[in-house]
């Protein structure tokens, strides 16, 4: 799962990012509103944590623009204790939750798990399913029948994207943006390597689900015989 954290207090943002990464989230940081908005508009995030008071463009303006552009990603607002009016405005603009600073990391993690569960097809217990496989993105575990494998974070994110597409084609450029990050210098061959890792693990599990290469377009999950 990829999270965008827009927060101008750099030291705090980095501390939060570190804890999120330990909990198997991929995190991109934006320290000002304009860059935060650019990142958010890429549409690659599963969750966005948005500070309200930001230089450049406020968290509320970012939220308004994202919703106007039809980006429905769950947004958690970070507000200062004195900003009660912002909470109300934020919820009206389509924020999904808010947290008042300072907050406990455990509370942030719990809120994020609730927000992530609002995505279709995922619950904290079961994870994503497709065909005969089940992926738990929090523990990076891939299950098929009674067998299971640990995935790396990138493998899990890649598989999650394919599962989310429900058999639709996912392009290599989209995979690079989402798995390696906005602004990354990863290339197509990196994606090919990770696709081959995933294929090996699916095969070793005896899964009836496989990754098909759709020539010139990208990859899709299929069930049945390869
Ligand atoms: Ca701030």
XYZ file of C-alpha atoms and ligand atoms in Angstrom:
227
model
C 0.000 0.000 0.000
C 1.403 3.392 -0.961
C 0.823 6.433 1.235
C 1.418 10.092 0.471
C 2.303 12.171 3.520
C 2.073 15.927 2.991
C 3.586 17.671 6.000
C 5.892 20.705 6.152
C 7.468 19.857 9.515
C 10.215 17.787 7.925
C 11.551 16.201 11.077
C 8.115 14.994 12.136
C 7.240 13.863 8.617
C 10.379 11.723 8.450
C 9.700 10.191 11.855
C 6.152 9.288 10.825
C 7.370 7.914 7.482
C 9.858 5.689 9.261
C 7.169 4.095 11.413
C 4.856 3.669 8.419
C 7.636 1.959 6.459
C 8.255 -0.406 9.357
C 4.590 -1.317 9.059
C 4.981 -2.245 5.380
C 3.584 0.888 3.816
C 5.507 2.544 1.007
C 5.657 6.277 1.764
C 6.237 9.358 -0.364
C 6.860 12.649 1.400
C 5.878 16.111 0.244
C 7.013 19.066 2.350
C 4.898 21.725 0.675
C 1.384 22.039 -0.625
C 2.157 22.448 -4.309
C 4.332 19.342 -4.554
C 1.800 17.491 -2.399
C -0.944 18.378 -4.837
C 1.155 17.261 -7.833
C 1.809 13.917 -6.152
C -1.834 13.497 -5.136
C -3.064 14.217 -8.656
C -0.969 11.302 -9.958
C -3.729 9.090 -8.543
C -1.295 6.380 -7.445
C -1.928 6.505 -3.686
C -4.028 4.205 -1.538
C -4.108 6.688 1.337
C -3.161 10.344 1.776
C -2.225 11.980 5.084
C -2.633 15.701 4.702
C -1.485 18.397 7.076
C -3.879 21.373 6.967
C -1.419 24.253 7.471
C 1.086 24.078 4.624
C 3.188 26.569 2.697
C 2.133 27.062 -0.912
C -1.285 25.540 -0.924
C -3.244 24.446 2.162
C -4.263 20.876 2.893
C -7.896 21.878 2.440
C -7.187 23.293 -1.027
C -5.366 20.076 -1.967
C -8.308 18.011 -0.762
C -10.797 20.162 -2.674
C -8.802 19.845 -5.890
C -8.360 16.080 -5.548
C -12.081 15.537 -5.042
C -12.941 17.886 -7.912
C -10.642 15.814 -10.143
C -12.521 12.687 -9.080
C -9.691 11.211 -6.997
C -11.529 9.302 -4.280
C -8.503 8.127 -2.255
C -9.134 8.053 1.528
C -7.715 11.240 3.104
C -6.778 11.695 6.754
C -6.284 15.315 7.810
C -3.758 16.378 10.425
C -4.940 19.451 12.300
C -3.653 21.515 15.186
C -5.750 21.649 18.341
C -6.907 25.177 17.566
C -8.146 24.406 14.067
C -11.660 23.130 14.861
C -13.173 25.043 11.952
C -10.734 23.309 9.585
C -11.897 19.862 10.741
C -15.487 20.703 9.892
C -14.572 22.249 6.539
C -12.313 19.270 5.830
C -15.030 16.721 6.468
C -17.407 18.760 4.289
C -14.809 18.761 1.512
C -14.617 14.974 1.629
C -11.913 14.089 4.157
C -12.462 10.625 5.607
C -10.960 11.170 9.026
C -8.791 13.593 10.982
C -6.249 13.443 13.760
C -5.268 16.302 16.069
C -1.551 16.948 16.553
C 0.294 15.758 18.554
C -0.906 12.182 18.132
C 0.287 8.689 19.043
C 1.697 6.630 16.169
C -0.410 3.658 17.305
C -3.525 5.743 16.837
C -2.453 6.866 13.368
C -1.759 3.248 12.366
C -5.172 2.134 13.649
C -6.944 4.909 11.724
C -5.061 4.038 8.545
C -6.070 0.379 8.828
C -9.714 1.442 9.074
C -9.390 3.744 6.046
C -7.632 1.085 3.972
C -10.462 -1.335 4.697
C -12.823 0.982 2.844
C -11.155 -0.071 -0.380
C -13.286 -2.734 -2.008
C -12.133 -6.277 -1.482
C -9.990 -5.863 1.555
C -10.495 -6.451 5.243
C -7.840 -6.631 7.932
C -8.433 -10.363 8.342
C -8.708 -11.607 4.834
C -6.795 -9.257 2.551
C -7.195 -9.232 -1.229
C -8.523 -12.249 -3.075
C -8.404 -13.223 -6.729
C -9.057 -16.708 -8.116
C -7.496 -19.132 -5.662
C -5.000 -16.728 -4.079
C -5.223 -14.418 -1.088
C -2.817 -11.598 -0.283
C -2.472 -9.989 3.121
C -0.626 -6.700 2.398
C 0.017 -6.009 6.102
C 1.973 -9.213 6.717
C 3.188 -9.537 3.098
C 1.799 -13.081 3.026
C 0.487 -14.805 -0.082
C -1.804 -17.807 0.439
C -3.098 -20.509 -1.846
C -4.994 -23.391 -0.237
C -2.956 -24.537 2.754
C 0.313 -23.149 1.339
C 1.767 -19.702 1.882
C 4.774 -17.585 1.018
C 6.271 -14.377 2.337
C 6.585 -11.702 -0.328
C 8.897 -8.714 -0.385
C 7.245 -5.315 -0.083
C 7.576 -4.611 -3.814
C 6.210 -8.039 -4.777
C 3.246 -7.490 -2.478
C 2.546 -4.021 -3.909
C 2.821 -5.284 -7.452
C 0.485 -8.189 -6.811
C -1.926 -5.896 -4.972
C -2.134 -3.660 -8.065
C -2.836 -6.618 -10.323
C -5.455 -7.981 -7.916
C -7.052 -4.558 -7.606
C -7.425 -4.407 -11.404
C -9.555 -7.599 -11.254
C -8.079 -9.035 -14.435
C -7.711 -5.657 -16.150
C -4.379 -4.738 -17.730
C -1.921 -2.729 -15.620
C 0.791 -0.891 -17.587
C 4.473 -0.967 -16.726
C 4.575 2.812 -16.305
C 1.702 2.653 -13.819
C 3.502 -0.102 -11.917
C 6.713 1.945 -11.783
C 4.847 5.009 -10.484
C 3.024 3.097 -7.818
C 5.576 0.517 -6.677
C 8.795 2.495 -7.118
C 7.228 5.898 -6.531
C 6.385 9.132 -8.244
C 9.645 10.607 -9.657
C 11.477 7.267 -9.496
C 14.097 6.288 -12.056
C 13.091 2.635 -12.183
C 12.859 1.154 -15.669
C 10.739 -1.458 -17.405
C 13.317 -4.147 -16.708
C 12.877 -3.687 -12.960
C 9.189 -4.446 -13.401
C 10.022 -7.497 -15.529
C 12.293 -8.858 -12.807
C 9.616 -8.495 -10.133
C 6.979 -10.028 -12.398
C 9.261 -13.037 -12.809
C 9.654 -13.317 -9.000
C 5.883 -13.261 -8.616
C 5.410 -15.873 -11.310
C 7.881 -18.179 -9.573
C 6.077 -17.824 -6.252
C 2.643 -18.386 -7.783
C 3.953 -21.486 -9.526
C 5.623 -22.792 -6.366
C 2.307 -22.387 -4.527
C 0.567 -24.456 -7.216
C -1.810 -21.528 -7.795
C -4.351 -21.608 -10.565
C -3.744 -17.863 -10.940
C -0.988 -16.505 -13.174
C 0.366 -13.230 -14.555
C -0.215 -12.822 -18.266
C 1.926 -10.501 -20.369
C -0.336 -8.422 -22.590
C 1.988 -7.440 -25.416
C 2.578 -3.705 -25.698
C 0.195 -2.977 -22.829
C 1.325 -4.510 -19.559
C 0.245 -7.344 -17.285
C -2.987 -8.903 -16.098
C -3.932 -11.631 -13.660
C -5.667 -14.661 -15.103
C -7.012 -17.887 -13.701
C -6.887 -21.283 -15.382
C -4.166 -22.926 -17.425
C -1.188 -20.795 -18.450
Ca 1.995 22.398 9.020
